[in-house]
mmCIF file of C-alpha atoms in Angstrom:
data_model
loop_
_atom_site.group_PDB
_atom_site.id
_atom_site.type_symbol
_atom_site.label_atom_id
_atom_site.label_comp_id
_atom_site.label_asym_id
_atom_site.label_seq_id
_atom_site.Cartn_x
_atom_site.Cartn_y
_atom_site.Cartn_z
ATOM 1 C CA MET A 4 -0.331 14.518 -21.903
ATOM 2 C CA ARG A 5 1.689 17.485 -20.540
ATOM 3 C CA ARG A 6 2.114 15.725 -17.187
ATOM 4 C CA ILE A 7 3.308 12.479 -18.826
ATOM 5 C CA TRP A 8 5.915 14.237 -20.973
ATOM 6 C CA GLY A 9 7.052 16.261 -17.968
ATOM 7 C CA PHE A 10 7.435 13.054 -16.021
ATOM 8 C CA ILE A 11 9.494 11.453 -18.809
ATOM 9 C CA SER A 12 11.737 14.532 -19.002
ATOM 10 C CA VAL A 13 12.375 14.505 -15.259
ATOM 11 C CA THR A 14 12.984 10.737 -15.279
ATOM 12 C CA VAL A 15 15.564 10.933 -18.074
ATOM 13 C CA THR A 16 17.289 13.987 -16.564
ATOM 14 C CA VAL A 17 17.479 12.577 -13.042
ATOM 15 C CA GLY A 18 18.581 9.228 -14.433
ATOM 16 C CA ALA A 19 21.399 10.807 -16.397
ATOM 17 C CA LEU A 20 22.567 12.856 -13.425
ATOM 18 C CA ALA A 21 22.392 9.907 -11.070
ATOM 19 C CA GLY A 22 24.215 7.720 -13.567
ATOM 20 C CA THR A 23 27.079 10.118 -14.086
ATOM 21 C CA GLY A 24 27.345 11.056 -10.445
ATOM 22 C CA LEU A 25 26.820 7.734 -8.711
ATOM 23 C CA GLY A 26 27.188 5.074 -11.344
ATOM 24 C CA LEU A 27 30.976 4.951 -11.430
ATOM 25 C CA THR A 28 30.965 1.418 -10.105
ATOM 26 C CA ALA A 29 32.046 -2.043 -11.117
ATOM 27 C CA PRO A 30 29.788 -5.031 -10.334
ATOM 28 C CA SER A 31 30.165 -6.293 -6.767
ATOM 29 C CA ALA A 32 31.139 -9.870 -5.930
ATOM 30 C CA GLN A 33 27.662 -10.408 -4.468
ATOM 31 C CA ALA A 34 26.009 -9.284 -7.716
ATOM 32 C CA ALA A 35 28.353 -11.475 -9.742
ATOM 33 C CA ASP A 36 27.371 -14.503 -7.625
ATOM 34 C CA PHE A 37 23.690 -13.943 -8.398
ATOM 35 C CA TYR A 38 24.389 -14.339 -12.118
ATOM 36 C CA THR A 39 26.175 -17.692 -11.733
ATOM 37 C CA PRO A 40 23.470 -20.374 -12.095
ATOM 38 C CA PRO A 41 23.434 -23.391 -9.781
ATOM 39 C CA ALA A 42 24.679 -26.704 -11.116
ATOM 40 C CA HIS A 43 21.094 -27.993 -11.129
ATOM 41 C CA PHE A 44 17.917 -25.990 -11.585
ATOM 42 C CA ALA A 45 14.287 -26.538 -12.566
ATOM 43 C CA SER A 46 14.042 -27.252 -16.281
ATOM 44 C CA ALA A 47 10.420 -26.168 -16.825
ATOM 45 C CA PRO A 48 10.315 -22.915 -18.827
ATOM 46 C CA GLY A 49 9.474 -19.927 -16.649
ATOM 47 C CA SER A 50 10.624 -21.554 -13.389
ATOM 48 C CA ILE A 51 12.149 -19.205 -10.820
ATOM 49 C CA ILE A 52 15.719 -20.270 -10.059
ATOM 50 C CA ARG A 53 16.407 -17.444 -7.589
ATOM 51 C CA SER A 54 15.332 -13.897 -6.776
ATOM 52 C CA GLU A 55 16.371 -10.956 -4.629
ATOM 53 C CA PRO A 56 15.230 -7.347 -3.982
ATOM 54 C CA SER A 57 16.380 -4.789 -6.557
ATOM 55 C CA PRO A 58 15.821 -1.121 -5.577
ATOM 56 C CA LEU A 59 14.849 1.230 -8.392
ATOM 57 C CA LEU A 60 16.255 4.693 -9.074
ATOM 58 C CA LEU A 61 16.151 6.949 -5.960
ATOM 59 C CA GLN A 62 14.532 4.257 -3.790
ATOM 60 C CA VAL A 63 15.841 3.584 -0.272
ATOM 61 C CA PRO A 64 16.622 -0.132 0.253
ATOM 62 C CA GLY A 65 14.484 -1.869 2.868
ATOM 63 C CA ILE A 66 11.472 0.485 2.793
ATOM 64 C CA PRO A 67 8.338 -1.243 1.411
ATOM 65 C CA ASN A 68 5.789 0.103 -1.083
ATOM 66 C CA GLN A 69 7.918 2.890 -2.546
ATOM 67 C CA TRP A 70 6.842 4.593 -5.774
ATOM 68 C CA PRO A 71 6.639 3.476 -8.554
ATOM 69 C CA GLY A 72 6.892 -0.192 -7.521
ATOM 70 C CA THR A 73 8.748 -3.006 -5.821
ATOM 71 C CA ALA A 74 11.383 -4.670 -7.982
ATOM 72 C CA LYS A 75 12.955 -8.105 -7.808
ATOM 73 C CA ARG A 76 15.964 -9.301 -9.735
ATOM 74 C CA ILE A 77 15.225 -12.825 -10.931
ATOM 75 C CA MET A 78 16.928 -15.755 -12.568
ATOM 76 C CA TYR A 79 14.489 -17.937 -14.472
ATOM 77 C CA THR A 80 14.524 -20.905 -16.815
ATOM 78 C CA SER A 81 14.176 -20.431 -20.544
ATOM 79 C CA THR A 82 15.192 -22.552 -23.526
ATOM 80 C CA TYR A 83 18.127 -22.537 -25.930
ATOM 81 C CA GLN A 84 17.258 -23.036 -29.585
ATOM 82 C CA ASP A 85 18.162 -26.744 -29.292
ATOM 83 C CA GLY A 86 15.502 -27.221 -26.590
ATOM 84 C CA SER A 87 17.799 -27.498 -23.575
ATOM 85 C CA PRO A 88 17.128 -25.361 -20.451
ATOM 86 C CA ALA A 89 18.823 -21.970 -20.229
ATOM 87 C CA PRO A 90 19.238 -19.774 -17.117
ATOM 88 C CA VAL A 91 18.237 -16.168 -17.844
ATOM 89 C CA THR A 92 18.159 -13.106 -15.605
ATOM 90 C CA GLY A 93 15.848 -10.128 -15.559
ATOM 91 C CA THR A 94 13.725 -7.863 -13.382
ATOM 92 C CA VAL A 95 10.083 -7.952 -12.315
ATOM 93 C CA VAL A 96 8.452 -4.797 -10.922
ATOM 94 C CA GLU A 97 5.155 -4.910 -9.025
ATOM 95 C CA PRO A 98 3.594 -1.449 -9.308
ATOM 96 C CA THR A 99 2.510 0.619 -6.335
ATOM 97 C CA ALA A 100 -0.405 1.994 -8.385
ATOM 98 C CA PRO A 101 -3.523 -0.185 -8.576
ATOM 99 C CA TRP A 102 -4.734 -1.706 -11.824
ATOM 100 C CA ARG A 103 -8.085 -0.031 -12.580
ATOM 101 C CA GLY A 104 -8.850 -1.954 -15.738
ATOM 102 C CA LYS A 105 -10.796 -5.155 -16.236
ATOM 103 C CA GLY A 106 -9.669 -8.432 -14.706
ATOM 104 C CA PRO A 107 -6.476 -9.199 -12.806
ATOM 105 C CA ARG A 108 -3.380 -7.017 -13.034
ATOM 106 C CA PRO A 109 -1.726 -7.527 -16.446
ATOM 107 C CA THR A 110 1.974 -8.011 -17.176
ATOM 108 C CA VAL A 111 3.987 -6.414 -19.959
ATOM 109 C CA VAL A 112 7.370 -7.938 -20.824
ATOM 110 C CA LEU A 113 9.834 -5.343 -22.119
ATOM 111 C CA GLY A 114 12.571 -6.414 -24.503
ATOM 112 C CA PRO A 115 15.492 -3.966 -24.191
ATOM 113 C CA GLY A 116 16.990 -2.415 -27.291
ATOM 114 C CA THR A 117 20.659 -2.933 -28.102
ATOM 115 C CA VAL A 118 22.770 -2.453 -24.978
ATOM 116 C CA GLY A 119 25.801 -4.528 -25.958
ATOM 117 C CA GLN A 120 27.131 -8.048 -25.570
ATOM 118 C CA GLY A 121 29.219 -7.958 -22.396
ATOM 119 C CA ASP A 122 27.797 -9.289 -19.142
ATOM 120 C CA GLN A 123 28.181 -5.867 -17.518
ATOM 121 C CA CYS A 124 25.533 -4.478 -19.918
ATOM 122 C CA ALA A 125 22.648 -6.491 -18.416
ATOM 123 C CA GLY A 126 19.747 -4.204 -17.571
ATOM 124 C CA SER A 127 19.010 -5.998 -14.292
ATOM 125 C CA LYS A 128 22.363 -4.717 -13.022
ATOM 126 C CA LEU A 129 21.346 -1.120 -13.766
ATOM 127 C CA MET A 130 17.898 -0.726 -12.226
ATOM 128 C CA ASN A 131 19.031 1.573 -9.402
ATOM 129 C CA PHE A 132 21.212 3.736 -11.702
ATOM 130 C CA PRO A 133 20.673 3.847 -15.462
ATOM 131 C CA LEU A 134 24.343 4.333 -16.295
ATOM 132 C CA ALA A 135 27.440 2.628 -14.944
ATOM 133 C CA ILE A 136 31.059 3.215 -15.864
ATOM 134 C CA ASP A 137 33.619 0.524 -15.163
ATOM 135 C CA PRO A 138 37.026 2.223 -15.472
ATOM 136 C CA ALA A 139 38.837 -1.118 -15.247
ATOM 137 C CA LYS A 140 37.590 -2.393 -18.628
ATOM 138 C CA PRO A 141 36.805 0.483 -19.515
ATOM 139 C CA SER A 142 33.090 0.193 -20.270
ATOM 140 C CA ILE A 143 29.933 2.337 -20.288
ATOM 141 C CA ALA A 144 26.692 0.454 -19.588
ATOM 142 C CA VAL A 145 23.329 2.157 -20.171
ATOM 143 C CA ASN A 146 19.766 1.123 -19.276
ATOM 144 C CA TYR A 147 17.206 3.147 -21.239
ATOM 145 C CA THR A 148 14.005 1.208 -20.487
ATOM 146 C CA ALA A 149 12.865 3.671 -17.786
ATOM 147 C CA PRO A 150 10.327 5.702 -19.854
ATOM 148 C CA ASP A 151 8.543 2.559 -21.092
ATOM 149 C CA MET A 152 8.650 0.919 -17.675
ATOM 150 C CA TYR A 153 7.459 3.939 -15.680
ATOM 151 C CA LEU A 154 4.564 4.698 -18.037
ATOM 152 C CA LEU A 155 3.279 1.163 -17.535
ATOM 153 C CA LEU A 156 3.861 1.163 -13.761
ATOM 154 C CA ILE A 157 1.918 4.391 -13.163
ATOM 155 C CA ASN A 158 -0.995 2.699 -14.939
ATOM 156 C CA GLY A 159 -0.850 -0.264 -12.558
ATOM 157 C CA VAL A 160 0.739 -2.696 -15.016
ATOM 158 C CA ARG A 161 3.298 -5.229 -13.781
ATOM 159 C CA VAL A 162 6.539 -5.013 -15.773
ATOM 160 C CA ALA A 163 9.076 -7.738 -16.511
ATOM 161 C CA ILE A 164 12.342 -6.958 -18.284
ATOM 162 C CA THR A 165 14.515 -9.747 -19.644
ATOM 163 C CA ASP A 166 18.297 -9.574 -19.932
ATOM 164 C CA TYR A 167 18.060 -12.166 -22.760
ATOM 165 C CA ILE A 168 20.034 -15.402 -22.956
ATOM 166 C CA GLY A 169 23.756 -15.009 -22.248
ATOM 167 C CA MET A 170 23.564 -11.417 -20.975
ATOM 168 C CA GLY A 171 24.992 -11.497 -17.456
ATOM 169 C CA THR A 172 24.809 -15.284 -17.301
ATOM 170 C CA PRO A 173 27.494 -17.654 -18.663
ATOM 171 C CA GLY A 174 27.942 -17.920 -22.421
ATOM 172 C CA ILE A 175 27.731 -15.371 -25.202
ATOM 173 C CA HIS A 176 24.638 -13.195 -25.522
ATOM 174 C CA THR A 177 22.863 -14.526 -28.626
ATOM 175 C CA TYR A 178 21.995 -11.138 -30.070
ATOM 176 C CA VAL A 179 19.074 -11.177 -32.593
ATOM 177 C CA ASN A 180 18.736 -14.961 -32.417
ATOM 178 C CA ARG A 181 15.047 -15.286 -33.280
ATOM 179 C CA ALA A 182 14.223 -18.403 -31.254
ATOM 180 C CA GLU A 183 16.209 -17.542 -28.133
ATOM 181 C CA SER A 184 15.005 -13.929 -28.059
ATOM 182 C CA GLY A 185 11.380 -15.039 -28.282
ATOM 183 C CA HIS A 186 11.851 -17.765 -25.682
ATOM 184 C CA ALA A 187 13.442 -15.325 -23.215
ATOM 185 C CA MET A 188 10.469 -12.947 -23.583
ATOM 186 C CA LEU A 189 7.794 -15.627 -23.253
ATOM 187 C CA ASP A 190 9.452 -17.260 -20.266
ATOM 188 C CA ALA A 191 9.913 -13.870 -18.586
ATOM 189 C CA ALA A 192 6.110 -13.584 -18.706
ATOM 190 C CA ARG A 193 5.698 -16.985 -17.091
ATOM 191 C CA ALA A 194 8.313 -16.158 -14.462
ATOM 192 C CA ALA A 195 6.706 -12.781 -13.683
ATOM 193 C CA LEU A 196 3.328 -14.391 -13.060
ATOM 194 C CA THR A 197 4.949 -16.974 -10.802
ATOM 195 C CA VAL A 198 7.045 -14.576 -8.717
ATOM 196 C CA ALA A 199 4.043 -12.239 -8.303
ATOM 197 C CA GLY A 200 1.669 -15.049 -7.334
ATOM 198 C CA ALA A 201 -0.624 -13.912 -10.155
ATOM 199 C CA PRO A 202 -3.228 -16.118 -11.856
ATOM 200 C CA ALA A 203 -1.717 -18.220 -14.638
ATOM 201 C CA ASP A 204 -4.289 -16.792 -17.072
ATOM 202 C CA ALA A 205 -3.670 -13.120 -16.191
ATOM 203 C CA PRO A 206 -3.277 -10.931 -19.311
ATOM 204 C CA VAL A 207 0.199 -10.641 -20.853
ATOM 205 C CA ALA A 208 1.676 -8.372 -23.519
ATOM 206 C CA PHE A 209 5.092 -7.836 -25.122
ATOM 207 C CA SER A 210 6.836 -4.623 -26.059
ATOM 208 C CA GLY A 211 10.202 -3.586 -27.454
ATOM 209 C CA TYR A 212 12.061 -1.381 -29.888
ATOM 210 C CA SER A 213 14.941 -2.266 -32.242
ATOM 211 C CA GLN A 214 16.532 -5.417 -30.811
ATOM 212 C CA GLY A 215 13.640 -5.413 -28.352
ATOM 213 C CA GLY A 216 11.198 -5.007 -31.238
ATOM 214 C CA GLY A 217 12.612 -8.122 -32.847
ATOM 215 C CA ALA A 218 12.365 -10.020 -29.550
ATOM 216 C CA ALA A 219 8.765 -8.873 -29.035
ATOM 217 C CA ALA A 220 7.830 -9.807 -32.615
ATOM 218 C CA SER A 221 9.436 -13.210 -32.194
ATOM 219 C CA ALA A 222 7.528 -13.761 -28.936
ATOM 220 C CA ALA A 223 4.296 -12.760 -30.667
ATOM 221 C CA GLU A 224 4.625 -15.395 -33.371
ATOM 222 C CA LEU A 225 6.062 -18.136 -31.141
ATOM 223 C CA ALA A 226 3.480 -17.747 -28.363
ATOM 224 C CA SER A 227 0.891 -20.157 -29.751
ATOM 225 C CA THR A 228 3.365 -23.042 -30.060
ATOM 226 C CA TYR A 229 5.975 -22.351 -27.360
ATOM 227 C CA ALA A 230 3.734 -20.952 -24.605
ATOM 228 C CA PRO A 231 0.126 -21.730 -25.611
ATOM 229 C CA HIS A 232 -1.238 -21.343 -22.080
ATOM 230 C CA LEU A 233 -0.193 -17.690 -21.768
ATOM 231 C CA ASN A 234 -3.088 -15.250 -22.130
ATOM 232 C CA VAL A 235 -1.360 -13.007 -24.679
ATOM 233 C CA ARG A 236 -3.371 -9.871 -25.434
ATOM 234 C CA ALA A 237 -1.049 -7.677 -27.516
ATOM 235 C CA THR A 238 2.446 -6.918 -28.808
ATOM 236 C CA TYR A 239 4.157 -3.677 -29.745
ATOM 237 C CA ALA A 240 7.237 -4.197 -31.941
ATOM 238 C CA GLY A 241 9.031 -0.995 -32.922
ATOM 239 C CA ALA A 242 11.648 -1.090 -35.696
ATOM 240 C CA PRO A 243 12.097 -4.877 -35.519
ATOM 241 C CA PRO A 244 15.104 -6.371 -37.369
ATOM 242 C CA ALA A 245 12.850 -8.967 -38.963
ATOM 243 C CA ASP A 246 15.147 -9.770 -41.897
ATOM 244 C CA LEU A 247 18.847 -9.588 -41.025
ATOM 245 C CA SER A 248 19.862 -9.897 -44.675
ATOM 246 C CA LYS A 249 18.376 -6.435 -45.190
ATOM 247 C CA VAL A 250 19.737 -4.953 -41.964
ATOM 248 C CA ILE A 251 23.470 -5.737 -42.280
ATOM 249 C CA ASP A 252 24.226 -3.278 -45.081
ATOM 250 C CA LYS A 253 22.165 -0.546 -43.412
ATOM 251 C CA ILE A 254 24.182 -0.700 -40.185
ATOM 252 C CA ASP A 255 27.563 -1.142 -41.863
ATOM 253 C CA GLY A 256 29.477 2.144 -41.647
ATOM 254 C CA SER A 257 27.057 3.712 -39.150
ATOM 255 C CA PHE A 258 27.777 4.785 -35.584
ATOM 256 C CA ILE A 259 26.672 1.339 -34.347
ATOM 257 C CA ALA A 260 28.420 -0.699 -37.058
ATOM 258 C CA GLY A 261 29.806 -2.904 -34.291
ATOM 259 C CA GLY A 262 26.301 -4.318 -33.802
ATOM 260 C CA ILE A 263 27.052 -6.538 -36.794
ATOM 261 C CA GLY A 264 29.774 -8.086 -34.657
ATOM 262 C CA TYR A 265 27.293 -8.774 -31.860
ATOM 263 C CA ALA A 266 25.118 -10.665 -34.348
ATOM 264 C CA ILE A 267 28.042 -12.654 -35.783
ATOM 265 C CA ASN A 268 29.319 -13.586 -32.309
ATOM 266 C CA GLY A 269 25.899 -14.747 -31.137
ATOM 267 C CA LEU A 270 25.071 -16.738 -34.247
ATOM 268 C CA GLU A 271 28.512 -18.378 -34.354
ATOM 269 C CA ALA A 272 27.825 -19.826 -30.906
ATOM 270 C CA ARG A 273 24.799 -21.736 -32.218
ATOM 271 C CA TYR A 274 25.906 -22.492 -35.785
ATOM 272 C CA PRO A 275 29.375 -24.108 -36.047
ATOM 273 C CA LYS A 276 29.269 -23.923 -39.858
ATOM 274 C CA LEU A 277 28.990 -20.147 -39.647
ATOM 275 C CA LYS A 278 31.973 -19.983 -37.306
ATOM 276 C CA THR A 279 34.029 -21.954 -39.821
ATOM 277 C CA ILE A 280 33.124 -19.480 -42.559
ATOM 278 C CA VAL A 281 33.847 -16.431 -40.399
ATOM 279 C CA ASP A 282 37.211 -17.837 -39.281
ATOM 280 C CA ARG A 283 38.133 -18.482 -42.909
ATOM 281 C CA GLU A 284 37.034 -15.107 -44.286
ATOM 282 C CA THR A 285 38.053 -12.620 -41.576
ATOM 283 C CA ASN A 286 41.524 -11.129 -41.290
ATOM 284 C CA PRO A 287 43.402 -10.661 -37.977
ATOM 285 C CA ASN A 288 41.848 -7.217 -37.564
ATOM 286 C CA GLY A 289 38.363 -8.667 -37.993
ATOM 287 C CA ARG A 290 38.913 -11.515 -35.560
ATOM 288 C CA ALA A 291 40.288 -9.095 -32.963
ATOM 289 C CA ALA A 292 37.273 -6.822 -33.479
ATOM 290 C CA LEU A 293 34.820 -9.675 -32.926
ATOM 291 C CA ARG A 294 36.587 -10.740 -29.718
ATOM 292 C CA ARG A 295 36.566 -7.185 -28.390
ATOM 293 C CA LEU A 296 32.923 -6.615 -29.303
ATOM 294 C CA SER A 297 31.861 -9.729 -27.370
ATOM 295 C CA THR A 298 32.722 -7.974 -24.091
ATOM 296 C CA GLN A 299 31.533 -4.445 -24.902
ATOM 297 C CA CYS A 300 28.436 -2.355 -24.205
ATOM 298 C CA ILE A 301 26.919 -0.214 -26.937
ATOM 299 C CA GLY A 302 28.587 2.960 -25.617
ATOM 300 C CA ASP A 303 32.007 1.324 -25.855
ATOM 301 C CA THR A 304 31.201 -0.035 -29.292
ATOM 302 C CA GLY A 305 30.128 3.319 -30.698
ATOM 303 C CA LEU A 306 33.311 4.981 -29.464
ATOM 304 C CA THR A 307 35.559 2.130 -30.643
ATOM 305 C CA PHE A 308 33.993 0.994 -33.934
ATOM 306 C CA GLY A 309 31.688 3.837 -34.892
ATOM 307 C CA PHE A 310 31.485 4.538 -38.666
ATOM 308 C CA GLN A 311 33.836 1.663 -39.494
ATOM 309 C CA HIS A 312 33.089 -0.684 -42.393
ATOM 310 C CA THR A 313 33.182 -4.471 -42.118
ATOM 311 C CA SER A 314 35.223 -4.588 -45.339
ATOM 312 C CA ALA A 315 38.178 -3.785 -43.067
ATOM 313 C CA TRP A 316 37.528 -7.058 -41.225
ATOM 314 C CA THR A 317 37.660 -9.452 -44.193
ATOM 315 C CA ARG A 318 40.646 -10.940 -46.012
ATOM 316 C CA THR A 319 39.152 -10.029 -49.420
ATOM 317 C CA GLY A 320 38.088 -6.491 -48.552
ATOM 318 C CA GLU A 321 34.417 -7.363 -49.131
ATOM 319 C CA PRO A 322 31.732 -6.301 -46.630
ATOM 320 C CA LEU A 323 30.408 -9.096 -44.446
ATOM 321 C CA SER A 324 27.081 -9.004 -46.309
ATOM 322 C CA ALA A 325 28.922 -10.069 -49.486
ATOM 323 C CA ILE A 326 30.614 -12.915 -47.619
ATOM 324 C CA VAL A 327 27.226 -14.129 -46.364
ATOM 325 C CA ALA A 328 25.806 -13.969 -49.896
ATOM 326 C CA ARG A 329 28.606 -16.242 -51.217
ATOM 327 C CA TYR A 330 27.987 -19.079 -48.754
ATOM 328 C CA PRO A 331 24.697 -21.049 -48.777
ATOM 329 C CA ASP A 332 25.296 -22.183 -45.177
ATOM 330 C CA ALA A 333 25.675 -18.577 -44.030
ATOM 331 C CA LYS A 334 22.567 -17.514 -45.962
ATOM 332 C CA GLN A 335 20.619 -20.315 -44.290
ATOM 333 C CA VAL A 336 21.669 -19.152 -40.816
ATOM 334 C CA ILE A 337 20.523 -15.609 -41.566
ATOM 335 C CA ASP A 338 17.295 -16.891 -43.114
ATOM 336 C CA GLU A 339 16.479 -18.895 -39.977
ATOM 337 C CA GLN A 340 16.332 -15.622 -38.030
ATOM 338 C CA ARG A 341 13.615 -14.268 -40.344
ATOM 339 C CA ILE A 342 10.478 -13.186 -38.469
ATOM 340 C CA GLY A 343 7.098 -13.362 -40.180
ATOM 341 C CA ARG A 344 6.550 -17.010 -41.086
ATOM 342 C CA LEU A 345 4.278 -17.784 -38.132
ATOM 343 C CA LYS A 346 1.011 -16.079 -37.210
ATOM 344 C CA PRO A 347 0.762 -14.062 -33.951
ATOM 345 C CA ASN A 348 -2.174 -15.116 -31.780
ATOM 346 C CA ALA A 349 -3.009 -11.579 -30.587
ATOM 347 C CA PRO A 350 -3.113 -8.026 -32.038
ATOM 348 C CA VAL A 351 0.239 -6.489 -32.981
ATOM 349 C CA LEU A 352 1.286 -2.885 -33.535
ATOM 350 C CA LEU A 353 4.399 -2.471 -35.692
ATOM 351 C CA GLU A 354 6.420 0.718 -36.189
ATOM 352 C CA GLY A 355 8.885 1.540 -38.926
ATOM 353 C CA GLY A 356 10.604 4.731 -40.020
ATOM 354 C CA ILE A 357 10.884 5.684 -43.687
ATOM 355 C CA ASN A 358 14.287 7.250 -42.974
ATOM 356 C CA ASP A 359 15.419 4.939 -40.165
ATOM 357 C CA ASP A 360 19.206 4.756 -40.556
ATOM 358 C CA VAL A 361 19.547 1.412 -38.756
ATOM 359 C CA ILE A 362 16.466 -0.713 -39.468
ATOM 360 C CA PRO A 363 15.260 -0.529 -43.099
ATOM 361 C CA TYR A 364 11.591 0.357 -43.393
ATOM 362 C CA GLY A 365 11.047 -2.097 -46.242
ATOM 363 C CA GLN A 366 11.652 -5.173 -44.122
ATOM 364 C CA VAL A 367 9.278 -3.874 -41.406
ATOM 365 C CA ASP A 368 6.617 -3.361 -44.085
ATOM 366 C CA GLN A 369 7.336 -6.883 -45.380
ATOM 367 C CA LEU A 370 6.777 -8.282 -41.876
ATOM 368 C CA TYR A 371 3.451 -6.435 -41.763
ATOM 369 C CA ARG A 372 2.437 -7.901 -45.123
ATOM 370 C CA ASP A 373 3.630 -11.409 -44.174
ATOM 371 C CA TRP A 374 1.506 -11.414 -41.027
ATOM 372 C CA ARG A 375 -1.501 -9.855 -42.752
ATOM 373 C CA ALA A 376 -1.345 -12.566 -45.417
ATOM 374 C CA GLN A 377 -1.737 -15.152 -42.638
ATOM 375 C CA GLY A 378 -4.789 -13.384 -41.230
ATOM 376 C CA ALA A 379 -3.075 -11.772 -38.237
ATOM 377 C CA ASP A 380 -4.534 -8.681 -36.556
ATOM 378 C CA VAL A 381 -1.645 -6.298 -37.215
ATOM 379 C CA ALA A 382 -1.305 -2.543 -37.767
ATOM 380 C CA LEU A 383 1.697 -0.538 -38.958
ATOM 381 C CA VAL A 384 2.664 2.975 -37.868
ATOM 382 C CA THR A 385 4.931 4.659 -40.422
ATOM 383 C CA ASN A 386 7.260 7.341 -39.093
ATOM 384 C CA THR A 387 8.096 10.082 -41.605
ATOM 385 C CA ILE A 388 10.714 12.130 -39.747
ATOM 386 C CA PRO A 389 13.054 13.530 -42.449
ATOM 387 C CA PRO A 390 16.730 12.453 -42.557
ATOM 388 C CA ILE A 391 18.841 13.949 -39.746
ATOM 389 C CA PHE A 392 22.596 13.269 -39.897
ATOM 390 C CA PRO A 393 22.231 9.825 -41.565
ATOM 391 C CA GLY A 394 24.405 7.173 -39.950
ATOM 392 C CA LEU A 395 24.428 8.893 -36.561
ATOM 393 C CA VAL A 396 21.363 6.820 -35.537
ATOM 394 C CA VAL A 397 19.213 9.919 -34.906
ATOM 395 C CA ASN A 398 16.511 8.670 -37.273
ATOM 396 C CA HIS A 399 16.477 5.366 -35.444
ATOM 397 C CA ALA A 400 16.297 6.838 -31.945
ATOM 398 C CA LEU A 401 13.694 9.571 -32.477
ATOM 399 C CA PRO A 402 10.840 7.262 -33.568
ATOM 400 C CA MET A 403 11.376 5.273 -30.366
ATOM 401 C CA VAL A 404 10.433 8.426 -28.427
ATOM 402 C CA THR A 405 7.612 9.657 -30.672
ATOM 403 C CA THR A 406 5.886 6.250 -30.672
ATOM 404 C CA LEU A 407 6.203 5.742 -26.900
ATOM 405 C CA LEU A 408 2.775 7.125 -25.977
ATOM 406 C CA PRO A 409 0.807 5.601 -28.896
ATOM 407 C CA ALA A 410 2.410 2.212 -28.223
ATOM 408 C CA THR A 411 1.604 2.411 -24.500
ATOM 409 C CA ASN A 412 -1.987 3.395 -25.241
ATOM 410 C CA PHE A 413 -2.297 0.483 -27.654
ATOM 411 C CA LEU A 414 -1.074 -1.990 -25.010
ATOM 412 C CA LEU A 415 -3.304 -0.545 -22.273
ATOM 413 C CA THR A 416 -6.354 -0.671 -24.545
ATOM 414 C CA GLN A 417 -5.783 -4.315 -25.461
ATOM 415 C CA LEU A 418 -5.052 -5.302 -21.850
ATOM 416 C CA ASN A 419 -8.315 -3.694 -20.696
ATOM 417 C CA ARG A 420 -10.572 -5.670 -23.041
#
């Protein structure tokens, strides 16, 4: 345990130093070309459209078998909520360490937490340095999946990380869209097995926290219908935003209040009726905020919109949650993102914090009860850290760290059955 925590500490410290010292870069033209999909590509979900080497932190390009694994940046096919094919990017890492458990090497798909909505925020662009500053925008992009990824890699588990639909690739990133988040996770699993040449029935699991927790939870309940041939063994979903109607008010006025804008922007792109309502009810300040948020990373958003209230964005001075409550069409859009109406086909570990200042505990507990009522194998870890500077997101971030080891142990146990 001491060695693992020491490793995490060194990883985070080195990553921060490398990011601040060497990450002052804007995306290259070559990298930008990778993210532009071809005019025609394979439509089958999980198909590999293209791939290229992607060195990890402190690795020397061109040298094979470096610790902790060999990474590839990939573009793969997923599905928009209307059923049409969607190009999505991500990263697959084949570990240097052997898998010492039962059966073939398993794959865990990681769903990143909130990183922003601009294309520059895509995690696959930040695998060699966890932080990048683009002075031209300006923008601060952060990749904080390293602790989860490295813990799995040192245990011989293949890792796939999705950028989600619209992150890096053309179109808006559809933040917290239930169907598209789940599809991106499930198809990342299929793509990882393909690019690794692994057996199609090799074990698969999903993991994520916050936005990633919602994506993992969505994948868990969509797996049996959307990807029935995947051998799903487990899912960890930490602080999932399972019911957006309960989340909006909690975030409003917090350091990451701008995340509400990410959700509105993404949902507008799929629901024209919602866009009509938002256009009607927002004032010029609100419309400008939504446009600006669509190109930001979470660091930019916190500095620009931190602790603001959405009542400043509406023509009536009401918060956006009140606007949603007044319109049946808007309520329907939010309700369609609700997670918990389908049964996961494998064990799930949920986490929720009593004092989480971003994701209300009650809606995590409701997800647990919804799945249990359907006969799902689901457990809930309740975090009881007392309130620390409410609204500063401390009580949302700390449980992500304290549940890291239990969640990893849960996944490894299920993958070794």
